Amino acid sequence: TADHPYSSKWYSWPLMIRAIFFWVDGNARIYLMGNPVMWWLSSLAVIMLVLLLVFENSSVERVGVILLLGYILNLLPFIGINRVMFLYHYLTALLFAMLILVYLIDREPRRAQFLSGLVILALISFVFFAPLSYGLNLSSTAYQLRTWLPSWK
């Protein structure tokens, strides 16, 4: 029955709606949040794999089914929990989501271009959000640019 300002429900984790705010010192802050590019694309990949299984079942190899089961089995225990939970409870399921993303990219004929684009976007996103992860000083404007969702503040 306890509550916490940075707690979140299991169904919000794939969208990284609520980051965890750990520390502030002047214009420096530390957040626990993921790389939005990787996080959101991996969530989209899970949805795409489910749709592939529903509409083109024969095109999904066994490894895709195993990865999806791993994702579901790591998320499923949290559905019935009523205590305070946080974004970090999703990290194991996130690993499966990212593996699903790589699995889907590997199925593409132009996988090298997809993978190159993904790596570039992930690196840009990492550099952009690093000040929030490492407690680097940010101006008010730079902080506002990095808090894309109101719940990240």
Coordinates of C-alpha atoms in Angstrom, one line a residue:
T1 CA 0.0 0.0 0.0
A2 CA 3.0 2.3 0.1
D3 CA 3.6 4.9 -2.6
H4 CA 6.6 6.5 -4.1
P5 CA 6.8 9.5 -6.4
Y6 CA 9.0 7.6 -8.9
S7 CA 7.1 4.3 -8.8
S8 CA 5.5 3.0 -12.0
K9 CA 3.1 0.3 -13.1
W10 CA 4.3 -2.7 -15.2
Y11 CA 2.3 -1.6 -18.2
S12 CA 4.1 1.7 -18.4
W13 CA 7.6 0.1 -18.5
P14 CA 7.7 -0.7 -22.2
L15 CA 7.1 3.0 -22.9
M16 CA 9.6 4.2 -20.2
I17 CA 6.9 6.7 -19.1
R18 CA 8.4 7.2 -15.6
A19 CA 12.1 7.6 -15.1
I20 CA 13.6 7.4 -11.6
F21 CA 15.1 10.6 -10.3
F22 CA 17.9 9.9 -7.9
W23 CA 19.9 13.0 -7.2
V24 CA 20.1 16.8 -7.8
D25 CA 22.8 19.3 -7.0
G26 CA 22.3 22.7 -8.6
N27 CA 22.0 22.1 -12.3
A28 CA 23.2 18.5 -12.2
R29 CA 20.8 15.6 -11.9
I30 CA 21.0 11.8 -12.0
Y31 CA 18.2 9.7 -13.5
L32 CA 17.7 6.1 -14.1
M33 CA 16.3 6.0 -17.6
G34 CA 17.1 4.1 -20.7
N35 CA 18.1 5.2 -24.1
P36 CA 14.8 6.2 -25.6
V37 CA 15.8 5.1 -29.1
M38 CA 16.6 1.6 -28.0
W39 CA 13.9 1.4 -25.4
W40 CA 11.0 2.5 -27.7
L41 CA 12.2 0.6 -30.8
S42 CA 12.6 -2.6 -28.8
S43 CA 9.0 -2.1 -27.5
L44 CA 7.8 -1.6 -31.1
A45 CA 9.7 -4.7 -32.1
V46 CA 7.8 -6.8 -29.5
I47 CA 4.5 -5.5 -30.9
M48 CA 5.7 -6.3 -34.5
L49 CA 6.7 -9.8 -33.5
V50 CA 3.3 -10.4 -31.9
L51 CA 1.7 -9.2 -35.1
L52 CA 3.9 -11.4 -37.2
L53 CA 2.9 -14.4 -35.1
V54 CA -0.8 -13.6 -35.4
F55 CA -0.9 -12.8 -39.1
E56 CA 2.2 -14.6 -40.6
N57 CA 2.8 -17.4 -38.2
S58 CA 4.8 -19.5 -40.6
S59 CA 7.3 -16.7 -41.2
V60 CA 8.5 -16.6 -37.6
E61 CA 11.3 -19.0 -36.7
R62 CA 11.5 -20.9 -33.4
V63 CA 14.0 -18.4 -32.0
G64 CA 11.5 -15.6 -32.4
V65 CA 8.9 -17.5 -30.4
I66 CA 11.5 -18.3 -27.7
L67 CA 12.5 -14.6 -27.4
L68 CA 8.9 -13.5 -27.2
L69 CA 8.2 -16.2 -24.5
G70 CA 11.3 -14.9 -22.6
Y71 CA 9.9 -11.4 -22.8
I72 CA 6.5 -12.4 -21.6
L73 CA 7.8 -14.7 -18.8
N74 CA 9.9 -11.8 -17.4
L75 CA 7.1 -9.3 -17.5
L76 CA 4.3 -11.7 -16.4
P77 CA 5.2 -11.9 -12.7
F78 CA 4.8 -8.2 -12.2
I79 CA 1.2 -8.0 -13.5
G80 CA -0.3 -9.2 -10.2
I81 CA 2.0 -7.4 -7.8
N82 CA 0.3 -4.5 -5.9
R83 CA 3.4 -3.2 -4.1
V84 CA 5.5 -0.3 -5.2
M85 CA 7.4 -1.1 -8.4
F86 CA 10.0 0.8 -10.4
L87 CA 11.3 0.9 -14.0
Y88 CA 14.3 -1.2 -13.1
H89 CA 12.0 -4.2 -12.6
Y90 CA 11.6 -4.2 -16.4
L91 CA 15.3 -4.5 -17.2
T92 CA 15.3 -8.3 -17.8
A93 CA 12.3 -8.2 -20.1
L94 CA 14.0 -5.2 -21.8
L95 CA 16.9 -7.5 -22.7
F96 CA 14.5 -9.8 -24.5
A97 CA 12.9 -6.9 -26.2
M98 CA 16.2 -5.7 -27.6
L99 CA 17.0 -9.3 -28.7
I100 CA 13.7 -9.3 -30.5
L101 CA 14.6 -6.0 -32.2
V102 CA 17.9 -7.6 -33.4
Y103 CA 16.0 -10.7 -34.5
L104 CA 13.7 -8.6 -36.6
I105 CA 16.5 -6.6 -38.1
D106 CA 18.3 -9.8 -39.0
R107 CA 15.3 -10.9 -41.0
E108 CA 15.5 -7.9 -43.2
P109 CA 17.4 -8.1 -46.6
R110 CA 18.9 -4.7 -45.9
R111 CA 20.0 -5.6 -42.4
A112 CA 23.3 -3.8 -42.6
Q113 CA 21.7 -0.5 -43.3
F114 CA 19.1 -1.0 -40.6
L115 CA 21.8 -2.0 -38.1
S116 CA 24.0 0.9 -39.1
G117 CA 21.2 3.4 -38.7
L118 CA 20.2 1.9 -35.3
V119 CA 23.7 2.1 -34.0
I120 CA 24.1 5.8 -35.1
L121 CA 20.7 6.7 -33.6
A122 CA 21.5 4.9 -30.4
L123 CA 24.9 6.7 -30.1
I124 CA 23.4 10.1 -30.7
S125 CA 20.7 9.4 -28.2
F126 CA 23.3 8.1 -25.6
V127 CA 25.4 11.3 -26.0
F128 CA 22.3 13.5 -25.8
F129 CA 20.9 11.9 -22.6
A130 CA 24.2 11.1 -20.9
P131 CA 24.1 14.3 -18.8
L132 CA 21.0 13.0 -17.1
S133 CA 22.6 9.6 -16.4
Y134 CA 25.9 10.9 -15.2
G135 CA 24.9 14.0 -13.2
L136 CA 26.5 16.5 -15.6
N137 CA 25.6 20.2 -15.3
L138 CA 22.9 21.3 -17.6
S139 CA 21.4 24.7 -18.2
S140 CA 17.6 25.0 -17.7
T141 CA 17.1 25.0 -21.5
A142 CA 19.3 21.9 -22.0
Y143 CA 17.4 20.1 -19.2
Q144 CA 14.1 20.9 -20.7
L145 CA 15.2 19.6 -24.1
R146 CA 16.0 16.2 -22.5
T147 CA 12.9 15.7 -20.5
W148 CA 10.7 14.7 -23.3
L149 CA 7.8 13.5 -21.2
P150 CA 6.3 15.5 -18.3
S151 CA 6.7 12.4 -16.0
W152 CA 10.5 12.5 -16.5
K153 CA 10.7 15.8 -14.5

